[in-house]
Tab-separated table of N, CA and C in Angstrom:
chain	number	residue	atom	x	y	z
M	1294	UNK	N	-55.140	-69.007	-3.353
M	1294	UNK	CA	-54.196	-68.012	-3.769
M	1294	UNK	C	-52.910	-68.725	-4.182
M	1295	UNK	N	-52.399	-68.384	-5.329
M	1295	UNK	CA	-51.199	-69.038	-5.823
M	1295	UNK	C	-49.962	-68.503	-5.098
M	1296	UNK	N	-48.871	-69.280	-5.107
M	1296	UNK	CA	-47.647	-68.827	-4.429
M	1296	UNK	C	-47.092	-67.530	-5.003
M	1297	UNK	N	-47.259	-67.322	-6.326
M	1297	UNK	CA	-46.738	-66.088	-6.917
M	1297	UNK	C	-47.491	-64.864	-6.406
M	1298	UNK	N	-48.806	-64.964	-6.270
M	1298	UNK	CA	-49.558	-63.808	-5.801
M	1298	UNK	C	-49.248	-63.514	-4.335
M	1299	UNK	N	-48.952	-64.541	-3.540
M	1299	UNK	CA	-48.551	-64.306	-2.158
M	1299	UNK	C	-47.216	-63.572	-2.109
M	1300	UNK	N	-46.282	-63.934	-2.973
M	1300	UNK	CA	-44.998	-63.252	-3.003
M	1300	UNK	C	-45.160	-61.802	-3.438
M	1301	UNK	N	-46.082	-61.544	-4.352
M	1301	UNK	CA	-46.305	-60.187	-4.825
M	1301	UNK	C	-46.874	-59.307	-3.710
M	1302	UNK	N	-47.743	-59.843	-2.880
M	1302	UNK	CA	-48.367	-59.073	-1.813
M	1302	UNK	C	-47.362	-58.645	-0.744
M	1303	UNK	N	-46.266	-59.346	-0.617
M	1303	UNK	CA	-45.279	-58.983	0.397
M	1303	UNK	C	-44.669	-57.620	0.072
M	1304	UNK	N	-44.490	-57.313	-1.199
M	1304	UNK	CA	-43.808	-56.089	-1.606
M	1304	UNK	C	-44.763	-54.951	-1.934
M	1305	UNK	N	-46.057	-55.154	-1.775
M	1305	UNK	CA	-47.037	-54.153	-2.153
M	1305	UNK	C	-47.513	-53.380	-0.929
M	1306	UNK	N	-47.752	-52.086	-1.107
M	1306	UNK	CA	-48.403	-51.329	-0.051
M	1306	UNK	C	-49.876	-51.706	-0.097
M	1307	UNK	N	-50.247	-52.676	0.663
M	1307	UNK	CA	-51.593	-53.238	0.593
M	1307	UNK	C	-52.646	-52.320	1.152
M	1308	UNK	N	-53.888	-52.737	0.971
M	1308	UNK	CA	-55.000	-51.968	1.489
M	1308	UNK	C	-55.563	-52.601	2.749
M	1309	UNK	N	-54.886	-53.582	3.277
M	1309	UNK	CA	-55.330	-54.233	4.500
M	1309	UNK	C	-54.955	-53.381	5.702
M	1310	UNK	N	-55.885	-53.244	6.640
M	1310	UNK	CA	-55.609	-52.446	7.833
M	1310	UNK	C	-54.627	-53.153	8.755
M	1311	UNK	N	-54.453	-54.454	8.599
M	1311	UNK	CA	-53.515	-55.193	9.443
M	1311	UNK	C	-52.084	-55.066	8.957
M	1312	UNK	N	-51.882	-54.658	7.719
M	1312	UNK	CA	-50.554	-54.474	7.170
M	1312	UNK	C	-49.944	-53.214	7.789
M	1313	UNK	N	-48.774	-53.360	8.419
M	1313	UNK	CA	-48.158	-52.252	9.132
M	1313	UNK	C	-47.820	-51.089	8.206
M	1314	UNK	N	-47.506	-51.351	6.965
M	1314	UNK	CA	-47.076	-50.304	6.058
M	1314	UNK	C	-48.138	-49.956	5.026
M	1315	UNK	N	-49.395	-50.270	5.288
M	1315	UNK	CA	-50.445	-49.901	4.346
M	1315	UNK	C	-50.665	-48.394	4.422
M	1316	UNK	N	-51.144	-47.831	3.346
M	1316	UNK	CA	-51.381	-46.399	3.304
M	1316	UNK	C	-52.391	-45.962	4.352
M	1317	UNK	N	-53.406	-46.779	4.573
M	1317	UNK	CA	-54.421	-46.447	5.559
M	1317	UNK	C	-53.829	-46.430	6.965
M	1318	UNK	N	-52.943	-47.358	7.261
M	1318	UNK	CA	-52.337	-47.405	8.584
M	1318	UNK	C	-51.397	-46.223	8.791
M	1319	UNK	N	-50.701	-45.791	7.750
M	1319	UNK	CA	-49.817	-44.626	7.875
M	1319	UNK	C	-50.619	-43.352	8.117
M	1320	UNK	N	-51.760	-43.222	7.448
M	1320	UNK	CA	-52.618	-42.060	7.668
M	1320	UNK	C	-53.207	-42.104	9.071
M	1321	UNK	N	-53.622	-43.294	9.514
M	1321	UNK	CA	-54.144	-43.445	10.874
M	1321	UNK	C	-53.064	-43.095	11.892
M	1322	UNK	N	-51.847	-43.528	11.655
M	1322	UNK	CA	-50.747	-43.237	12.571
M	1322	UNK	C	-50.474	-41.735	12.636
M	1323	UNK	N	-50.460	-41.075	11.470
M	1323	UNK	CA	-50.206	-39.636	11.455
M	1323	UNK	C	-51.324	-38.888	12.184
M	1324	UNK	N	-52.574	-39.270	11.933
M	1324	UNK	CA	-53.696	-38.608	12.605
M	1324	UNK	C	-53.655	-38.845	14.111
M	1325	UNK	N	-53.286	-40.053	14.521
M	1325	UNK	CA	-53.206	-40.314	15.958
M	1325	UNK	C	-52.048	-39.555	16.590
M	1326	UNK	N	-50.947	-39.381	15.871
M	1326	UNK	CA	-49.846	-38.555	16.380
M	1326	UNK	C	-50.281	-37.101	16.508
M	1327	UNK	N	-51.023	-36.621	15.506
M	1327	UNK	CA	-51.501	-35.247	15.515
M	1327	UNK	C	-52.435	-35.005	16.701
M	1328	UNK	N	-53.418	-35.887	16.873
M	1328	UNK	CA	-54.370	-35.740	17.980
M	1328	UNK	C	-53.664	-35.959	19.315
M	1329	UNK	N	-52.753	-36.931	19.373
M	1329	UNK	CA	-52.024	-37.198	20.606
M	1329	UNK	C	-51.157	-36.028	21.040
M	1330	UNK	N	-50.496	-35.385	20.093
M	1330	UNK	CA	-49.698	-34.206	20.437
M	1330	UNK	C	-50.584	-33.054	20.879
M	1331	UNK	N	-51.730	-32.914	20.235
M	1331	UNK	CA	-52.658	-31.849	20.615
M	1331	UNK	C	-53.192	-32.062	22.032
M	1332	UNK	N	-53.574	-33.309	22.358
M	1332	UNK	CA	-54.063	-33.630	23.702
M	1332	UNK	C	-52.937	-33.482	24.723
M	1333	UNK	N	-51.731	-33.905	24.360
M	1333	UNK	CA	-50.588	-33.747	25.272
M	1333	UNK	C	-50.302	-32.280	25.550
M	1334	UNK	N	-50.433	-31.452	24.519
M	1334	UNK	CA	-50.242	-30.015	24.706
M	1334	UNK	C	-51.315	-29.441	25.621
M	1335	UNK	N	-52.532	-29.952	25.512
M	1335	UNK	CA	-53.628	-29.444	26.349
M	1335	UNK	C	-53.501	-29.929	27.798
M	1336	UNK	N	-53.027	-31.150	28.009
M	1336	UNK	CA	-53.006	-31.731	29.347
M	1336	UNK	C	-51.710	-31.487	30.124
M	1337	UNK	N	-50.595	-31.479	29.433
M	1337	UNK	CA	-49.300	-31.402	30.113
M	1337	UNK	C	-48.722	-29.989	30.013
M	1338	UNK	N	-48.199	-29.515	31.134
M	1338	UNK	CA	-47.686	-28.147	31.204
M	1338	UNK	C	-46.390	-27.997	30.411
M	1339	UNK	N	-45.541	-28.990	30.440
M	1339	UNK	CA	-44.219	-28.879	29.813
M	1339	UNK	C	-44.189	-29.253	28.338
M	1340	UNK	N	-45.337	-29.504	27.733
M	1340	UNK	CA	-45.408	-29.686	26.274
M	1340	UNK	C	-45.945	-28.383	25.713
M	1341	UNK	N	-45.117	-27.717	24.902
M	1341	UNK	CA	-45.466	-26.401	24.382
M	1341	UNK	C	-45.465	-26.435	22.866
M	1342	UNK	N	-46.661	-26.328	22.295
M	1342	UNK	CA	-46.816	-26.271	20.842
M	1342	UNK	C	-47.632	-25.026	20.544
M	1343	UNK	N	-47.030	-24.074	19.862
M	1343	UNK	CA	-47.708	-22.817	19.560
M	1343	UNK	C	-48.111	-22.792	18.096
M	1344	UNK	N	-49.389	-22.898	17.853
M	1344	UNK	CA	-49.903	-22.770	16.498
M	1344	UNK	C	-50.139	-24.105	15.817
M	1345	UNK	N	-51.043	-24.066	14.876
M	1345	UNK	CA	-51.423	-25.271	14.147
M	1345	UNK	C	-50.306	-25.711	13.193
M	1346	UNK	N	-49.546	-24.752	12.686
M	1346	UNK	CA	-48.438	-25.086	11.796
M	1346	UNK	C	-47.356	-25.880	12.506
M	1347	UNK	N	-47.041	-25.460	13.724
M	1347	UNK	CA	-46.051	-26.188	14.513
M	1347	UNK	C	-46.572	-27.569	14.896
M	1348	UNK	N	-47.884	-27.677	15.131
M	1348	UNK	CA	-48.470	-28.976	15.448
M	1348	UNK	C	-48.361	-29.933	14.265
M	1349	UNK	N	-48.707	-29.459	13.059
M	1349	UNK	CA	-48.608	-30.314	11.875
M	1349	UNK	C	-47.158	-30.660	11.553
M	1350	UNK	N	-46.262	-29.667	11.630
M	1350	UNK	CA	-44.853	-29.923	11.328
M	1350	UNK	C	-44.239	-30.855	12.365
M	1351	UNK	N	-44.571	-30.645	13.643
M	1351	UNK	CA	-44.069	-31.534	14.686
M	1351	UNK	C	-44.587	-32.951	14.522
M	1352	UNK	N	-45.851	-33.082	14.111
M	1352	UNK	CA	-46.410	-34.416	13.857
M	1352	UNK	C	-45.718	-35.089	12.677
M	1353	UNK	N	-45.417	-34.314	11.658
M	1353	UNK	CA	-44.722	-34.886	10.499
M	1353	UNK	C	-43.304	-35.330	10.866
M	1354	UNK	N	-42.606	-34.512	11.645
M	1354	UNK	CA	-41.254	-34.893	12.066
M	1354	UNK	C	-41.306	-36.116	12.978
M	1355	UNK	N	-42.278	-36.147	13.887
M	1355	UNK	CA	-42.423	-37.306	14.771
M	1355	UNK	C	-42.775	-38.557	13.981
M	1356	UNK	N	-43.622	-38.412	12.963
M	1356	UNK	CA	-43.967	-39.567	12.122
M	1356	UNK	C	-42.731	-40.090	11.391
M	1357	UNK	N	-41.880	-39.178	10.921
M	1357	UNK	CA	-40.654	-39.608	10.240
M	1357	UNK	C	-39.689	-40.291	11.203
M	1358	UNK	N	-39.577	-39.777	12.426
M	1358	UNK	CA	-38.694	-40.440	13.390
M	1358	UNK	C	-39.253	-41.799	13.790
M	1359	UNK	N	-40.583	-41.901	13.885
M	1359	UNK	CA	-41.195	-43.204	14.173
M	1359	UNK	C	-40.958	-44.177	13.026
M	1360	UNK	N	-40.982	-43.669	11.804
M	1360	UNK	CA	-40.840	-44.536	10.636
M	1360	UNK	C	-39.392	-44.938	10.384
M	1361	UNK	N	-38.440	-44.039	10.638
M	1361	UNK	CA	-37.050	-44.299	10.266
M	1361	UNK	C	-36.157	-44.705	11.443
M	1362	UNK	N	-36.294	-44.046	12.577
M	1362	UNK	CA	-35.353	-44.243	13.678
M	1362	UNK	C	-35.868	-45.239	14.711
M	1363	UNK	N	-37.172	-45.195	15.003
M	1363	UNK	CA	-37.738	-46.060	16.044
M	1363	UNK	C	-37.494	-47.557	15.789
M	1364	UNK	N	-37.619	-48.060	14.549
M	1364	UNK	CA	-37.338	-49.490	14.335
M	1364	UNK	C	-35.908	-49.889	14.695
M	1365	UNK	N	-34.948	-48.986	14.492
M	1365	UNK	CA	-33.565	-49.276	14.868
M	1365	UNK	C	-33.427	-49.378	16.382
M	1366	UNK	N	-34.072	-48.448	17.094
M	1366	UNK	CA	-34.034	-48.502	18.557
M	1366	UNK	C	-34.668	-49.792	19.063
M	1367	UNK	N	-35.788	-50.173	18.467
M	1367	UNK	CA	-36.476	-51.399	18.899
M	1367	UNK	C	-35.629	-52.629	18.591
M	1368	UNK	N	-34.976	-52.643	17.446
M	1368	UNK	CA	-34.134	-53.791	17.097
M	1368	UNK	C	-32.948	-53.926	18.042
M	1369	UNK	N	-32.334	-52.802	18.393
M	1369	UNK	CA	-31.173	-52.857	19.271
M	1369	UNK	C	-31.532	-53.144	20.732
M	1370	UNK	N	-32.775	-52.879	21.099
M	1370	UNK	CA	-33.163	-53.110	22.491
M	1370	UNK	C	-34.207	-54.215	22.617
M	1371	UNK	N	-34.197	-55.163	21.690
M	1371	UNK	CA	-35.203	-56.233	21.702
M	1371	UNK	C	-35.140	-57.062	22.983
M	1372	UNK	N	-33.964	-57.394	23.437
M	1372	UNK	CA	-33.842	-58.185	24.673
M	1372	UNK	C	-34.366	-57.404	25.875
M	1373	UNK	N	-34.053	-56.122	25.927
M	1373	UNK	CA	-34.535	-55.301	27.027
M	1373	UNK	C	-36.057	-55.148	26.993
M	1374	UNK	N	-36.614	-55.088	25.787
M	1374	UNK	CA	-38.073	-55.014	25.649
M	1374	UNK	C	-38.716	-56.288	26.188
M	1375	UNK	N	-38.114	-57.430	25.895
M	1375	UNK	CA	-38.651	-58.691	26.407
M	1375	UNK	C	-38.528	-58.787	27.929
M	1376	UNK	N	-37.407	-58.344	28.463
M	1376	UNK	CA	-37.197	-58.429	29.912
M	1376	UNK	C	-38.173	-57.520	30.659
M	1377	UNK	N	-38.418	-56.321	30.134
M	1377	UNK	CA	-39.292	-55.365	30.814
M	1377	UNK	C	-40.746	-55.492	30.384
M	1378	UNK	N	-41.068	-56.519	29.613
M	1378	UNK	CA	-42.439	-56.783	29.148
M	1378	UNK	C	-43.032	-55.612	28.364
M	1379	UNK	N	-42.209	-54.949	27.590
M	1379	UNK	CA	-42.664	-53.903	26.688
M	1379	UNK	C	-42.594	-52.491	27.230
M	1380	UNK	N	-42.238	-52.310	28.498
M	1380	UNK	CA	-42.162	-50.958	29.053
M	1380	UNK	C	-41.101	-50.126	28.340
M	1381	UNK	N	-40.087	-50.750	27.823
M	1381	UNK	CA	-39.007	-50.036	27.137
M	1381	UNK	C	-39.518	-49.314	25.895
M	1382	UNK	N	-40.594	-49.797	25.305
M	1382	UNK	CA	-41.139	-49.140	24.110
M	1382	UNK	C	-41.639	-47.742	24.459
M	1383	UNK	N	-42.232	-47.571	25.641
M	1383	UNK	CA	-42.658	-46.232	26.066
M	1383	UNK	C	-41.441	-45.320	26.224
M	1384	UNK	N	-40.343	-45.867	26.742
M	1384	UNK	CA	-39.120	-45.075	26.891
M	1384	UNK	C	-38.556	-44.712	25.514
M	1385	UNK	N	-38.623	-45.648	24.566
M	1385	UNK	CA	-38.172	-45.353	23.197
M	1385	UNK	C	-39.051	-44.273	22.578
M	1386	UNK	N	-40.375	-44.358	22.780
M	1386	UNK	CA	-41.272	-43.336	22.249
M	1386	UNK	C	-41.006	-41.972	22.887
M	1387	UNK	N	-40.690	-41.960	24.176
M	1387	UNK	CA	-40.345	-40.703	24.846
M	1387	UNK	C	-39.057	-40.128	24.261
M	1388	UNK	N	-38.116	-40.996	23.964
M	1388	UNK	CA	-36.860	-40.551	23.338
M	1388	UNK	C	-37.130	-39.973	21.951
M	1389	UNK	N	-38.055	-40.586	21.204
M	1389	UNK	CA	-38.424	-40.057	19.887
M	1389	UNK	C	-39.069	-38.675	20.026
M	1390	UNK	N	-39.892	-38.488	21.073
M	1390	UNK	CA	-40.489	-37.174	21.318
M	1390	UNK	C	-39.428	-36.126	21.638
M	1391	UNK	N	-38.462	-36.487	22.469
M	1391	UNK	CA	-37.386	-35.545	22.799
M	1391	UNK	C	-36.533	-35.228	21.578
M	1392	UNK	N	-36.273	-36.233	20.749
M	1392	UNK	CA	-35.519	-36.007	19.507
M	1392	UNK	C	-36.300	-35.097	18.560
M	1393	UNK	N	-37.606	-35.325	18.460
M	1393	UNK	CA	-38.451	-34.468	17.627
M	1393	UNK	C	-38.457	-33.039	18.151
M	1394	UNK	N	-38.477	-32.892	19.468
M	1394	UNK	CA	-38.436	-31.556	20.066
M	1394	UNK	C	-37.144	-30.835	19.704
M	1395	UNK	N	-36.023	-31.540	19.797
M	1395	UNK	CA	-34.735	-30.922	19.452
M	1395	UNK	C	-34.672	-30.568	17.968
M	1396	UNK	N	-35.158	-31.476	17.100
M	1396	UNK	CA	-35.148	-31.191	15.662
M	1396	UNK	C	-36.056	-30.016	15.328
M	1397	UNK	N	-37.229	-29.979	15.942
M	1397	UNK	CA	-38.173	-28.895	15.677
M	1397	UNK	C	-37.628	-27.557	16.145
M	1398	UNK	N	-36.996	-27.550	17.293
M	1398	UNK	CA	-36.414	-26.312	17.804
M	1398	UNK	C	-35.286	-25.825	16.901
M	1399	UNK	N	-34.484	-26.752	16.396
M	1399	UNK	CA	-33.397	-26.354	15.500
M	1399	UNK	C	-33.919	-25.857	14.151
M	1400	UNK	N	-35.128	-26.290	13.776
M	1400	UNK	CA	-35.737	-25.811	12.530
M	1400	UNK	C	-36.523	-24.517	12.727
M	1401	UNK	N	-36.609	-24.041	13.972
M	1401	UNK	CA	-37.291	-22.782	14.236
M	1401	UNK	C	-38.778	-22.934	14.541
M	1402	UNK	N	-39.234	-24.140	14.807
M	1402	UNK	CA	-40.639	-24.350	15.150
M	1402	UNK	C	-40.837	-24.173	16.651
M	1403	UNK	N	-42.029	-23.793	17.036
M	1403	UNK	CA	-42.321	-23.656	18.466
M	1403	UNK	C	-42.961	-24.949	18.972
M	1404	UNK	N	-42.167	-25.994	19.005
M	1404	UNK	CA	-42.582	-27.323	19.455
M	1404	UNK	C	-41.539	-27.785	20.456
M	1405	UNK	N	-41.920	-27.833	21.739
M	1405	UNK	CA	-40.957	-28.213	22.766
M	1405	UNK	C	-41.584	-29.193	23.747
M	1406	UNK	N	-40.805	-30.210	24.089
M	1406	UNK	CA	-41.149	-31.131	25.163
M	1406	UNK	C	-40.033	-31.003	26.187
M	1407	UNK	N	-40.366	-30.457	27.350
M	1407	UNK	CA	-39.367	-30.181	28.387
M	1407	UNK	C	-39.425	-31.252	29.456
M	1408	UNK	N	-38.392	-32.074	29.542
M	1408	UNK	CA	-38.303	-33.065	30.598
M	1408	UNK	C	-38.609	-34.472	30.135
M	1409	UNK	N	-37.876	-35.400	30.725
M	1409	UNK	CA	-38.019	-36.807	30.335
M	1409	UNK	C	-39.344	-37.387	30.813
M	1410	UNK	N	-39.776	-37.056	32.040
M	1410	UNK	CA	-41.034	-37.605	32.558
M	1410	UNK	C	-42.230	-37.045	31.811
M	1411	UNK	N	-42.126	-35.811	31.378
M	1411	UNK	CA	-43.175	-35.243	30.538
M	1411	UNK	C	-43.241	-35.974	29.207
M	1412	UNK	N	-42.082	-36.308	28.652
M	1412	UNK	CA	-42.050	-37.059	27.392
M	1412	UNK	C	-42.649	-38.448	27.571
M	1413	UNK	N	-42.406	-39.083	28.714
M	1413	UNK	CA	-43.000	-40.402	28.971
M	1413	UNK	C	-44.516	-40.291	29.067
M	1414	UNK	N	-45.019	-39.264	29.769
M	1414	UNK	CA	-46.469	-39.071	29.861
M	1414	UNK	C	-47.075	-38.781	28.487
M	1415	UNK	N	-46.408	-37.950	27.699
M	1415	UNK	CA	-46.895	-37.643	26.349
M	1415	UNK	C	-46.858	-38.881	25.465
M	1416	UNK	N	-45.827	-39.701	25.581
M	1416	UNK	CA	-45.742	-40.938	24.798
M	1416	UNK	C	-46.866	-41.895	25.180
M	1417	UNK	N	-47.186	-41.956	26.456
M	1417	UNK	CA	-48.285	-42.807	26.905
M	1417	UNK	C	-49.620	-42.300	26.365
M	1418	UNK	N	-49.828	-40.986	26.366
M	1418	UNK	CA	-51.057	-40.402	25.819
M	1418	UNK	C	-51.167	-40.692	24.335
M	1419	UNK	N	-50.066	-40.519	23.603
M	1419	UNK	CA	-50.069	-40.769	22.158
M	1419	UNK	C	-50.342	-42.243	21.875
M	1420	UNK	N	-49.739	-43.137	22.654
M	1420	UNK	CA	-49.965	-44.568	22.451
M	1420	UNK	C	-51.419	-44.934	22.728
M	1421	UNK	N	-52.008	-44.348	23.748
M	1421	UNK	CA	-53.405	-44.624	24.083
M	1421	UNK	C	-54.343	-44.126	22.982
M	1422	UNK	N	-54.088	-42.943	22.471
M	1422	UNK	CA	-54.919	-42.398	21.394
M	1422	UNK	C	-54.742	-43.210	20.119
M	1423	UNK	N	-53.518	-43.644	19.832
M	1423	UNK	CA	-53.302	-44.484	18.653
M	1423	UNK	C	-54.030	-45.817	18.792
M	1424	UNK	N	-54.025	-46.392	19.976
M	1424	UNK	CA	-54.739	-47.640	20.216
M	1424	UNK	C	-56.232	-47.480	19.950
M	1425	UNK	N	-56.811	-46.404	20.440
M	1425	UNK	CA	-58.237	-46.158	20.242
M	1425	UNK	C	-58.551	-45.926	18.772
M	1426	UNK	N	-57.767	-45.066	18.109
M	1426	UNK	CA	-58.053	-44.748	16.701
M	1426	UNK	C	-57.839	-45.942	15.783
M	1427	UNK	N	-56.788	-46.718	16.011
M	1427	UNK	CA	-56.539	-47.874	15.142
M	1427	UNK	C	-57.604	-48.948	15.346
M	1428	UNK	N	-58.090	-49.102	16.580
M	1428	UNK	CA	-59.173	-50.062	16.801
M	1428	UNK	C	-60.462	-49.621	16.132
M	1429	UNK	N	-60.744	-48.325	16.134
M	1429	UNK	CA	-61.931	-47.834	15.443
M	1429	UNK	C	-61.834	-48.045	13.940
M	1430	UNK	N	-60.661	-47.790	13.374
M	1430	UNK	CA	-60.477	-47.976	11.933
M	1430	UNK	C	-60.540	-49.461	11.573
M	1431	UNK	N	-59.893	-50.314	12.359
M	1431	UNK	CA	-59.926	-51.750	12.079
M	1431	UNK	C	-61.323	-52.311	12.229
M	1432	UNK	N	-62.078	-51.847	13.219
M	1432	UNK	CA	-63.442	-52.327	13.405
M	1432	UNK	C	-64.300	-51.939	12.208
M	1433	UNK	N	-64.115	-50.731	11.674
M	1433	UNK	CA	-64.864	-50.303	10.505
M	1433	UNK	C	-64.540	-51.197	9.313
M	1434	UNK	N	-63.265	-51.545	9.124
M	1434	UNK	CA	-62.877	-52.415	8.022
M	1434	UNK	C	-63.439	-53.818	8.193
M	1435	UNK	N	-63.500	-54.322	9.404
M	1435	UNK	CA	-64.065	-55.648	9.631
M	1435	UNK	C	-65.549	-55.640	9.324
M	1436	UNK	N	-66.252	-54.580	9.684
M	1436	UNK	CA	-67.677	-54.489	9.374
M	1436	UNK	C	-67.882	-54.410	7.873
M	1437	UNK	N	-67.067	-53.614	7.167
M	1437	UNK	CA	-67.174	-53.525	5.716
M	1437	UNK	C	-66.910	-54.876	5.069
M	1438	UNK	N	-65.903	-55.607	5.564
M	1438	UNK	CA	-65.568	-56.901	4.990
M	1438	UNK	C	-66.712	-57.879	5.175
M	1439	UNK	N	-67.336	-57.894	6.353
M	1439	UNK	CA	-68.460	-58.791	6.592
M	1439	UNK	C	-69.617	-58.412	5.694
M	1440	UNK	N	-69.848	-57.114	5.519
M	1440	UNK	CA	-70.934	-56.676	4.631
M	1440	UNK	C	-70.695	-57.093	3.195
M	1441	UNK	N	-69.458	-57.001	2.715
M	1441	UNK	CA	-69.151	-57.425	1.343
M	1441	UNK	C	-69.279	-58.926	1.194
M	1442	UNK	N	-68.903	-59.670	2.221
M	1442	UNK	CA	-68.979	-61.127	2.154
M	1442	UNK	C	-70.441	-61.572	2.129
M	1443	UNK	N	-71.306	-60.906	2.886
M	1443	UNK	CA	-72.709	-61.261	2.901
M	1443	UNK	C	-73.372	-60.963	1.563
M	1444	UNK	N	-72.936	-59.918	0.872
M	1444	UNK	CA	-73.517	-59.599	-0.448
M	1444	UNK	C	-73.190	-60.659	-1.480
M	1445	UNK	N	-72.033	-61.294	-1.354
M	1445	UNK	CA	-71.665	-62.334	-2.324
M	1445	UNK	C	-72.550	-63.568	-2.192
M	1446	UNK	N	-72.996	-63.840	-1.003
M	1446	UNK	CA	-73.802	-65.045	-0.762
M	1446	UNK	C	-75.177	-64.809	-1.246
C-alpha cells in the first residue's frame, strides 16, 4: 500500500469493522443502544420508556450524546480513567444516560432514568450488550474475510 493511499484511508468512513467511525460500527452502536435501553427498561424499575417511539428517539439522543459529548468527558478525565482502571467510563456512561433522560423529558418524550445507581446499572447493561453485539458483527466480518481470502488462492 502506498503512503498516499494510507493517508486517504485516515479521512474516509471505512468499511472496516475495527474502524471506530465506520458506518457499520455506528449502526451496530445504535442497535446495541436500542436493545440495551429496551433490556434496561425491562429489567430495571426506575428506567421508564413508554412506547417504541420514545425508545427510538431516546436511543438517537443517547447515540448523539455518545458521539458528541462522551469523547470530551473521556478526554478531560483520562487520568482518572487510568487510576480507576476504566471504572470511570461506566460513570461517564451513566452521566450520558442521565443527560439523555433530561433532554428527552424536556422534548416531551416519555424516557426517564430515575437515580444515579439505576443509571450505572443501565450503563453496565448497555455496555454488556454492545460488547456482545460488536463481537458478533466482528466475528462475521472475520469469517467473510477468511472466505474471500481462500477464494483468491
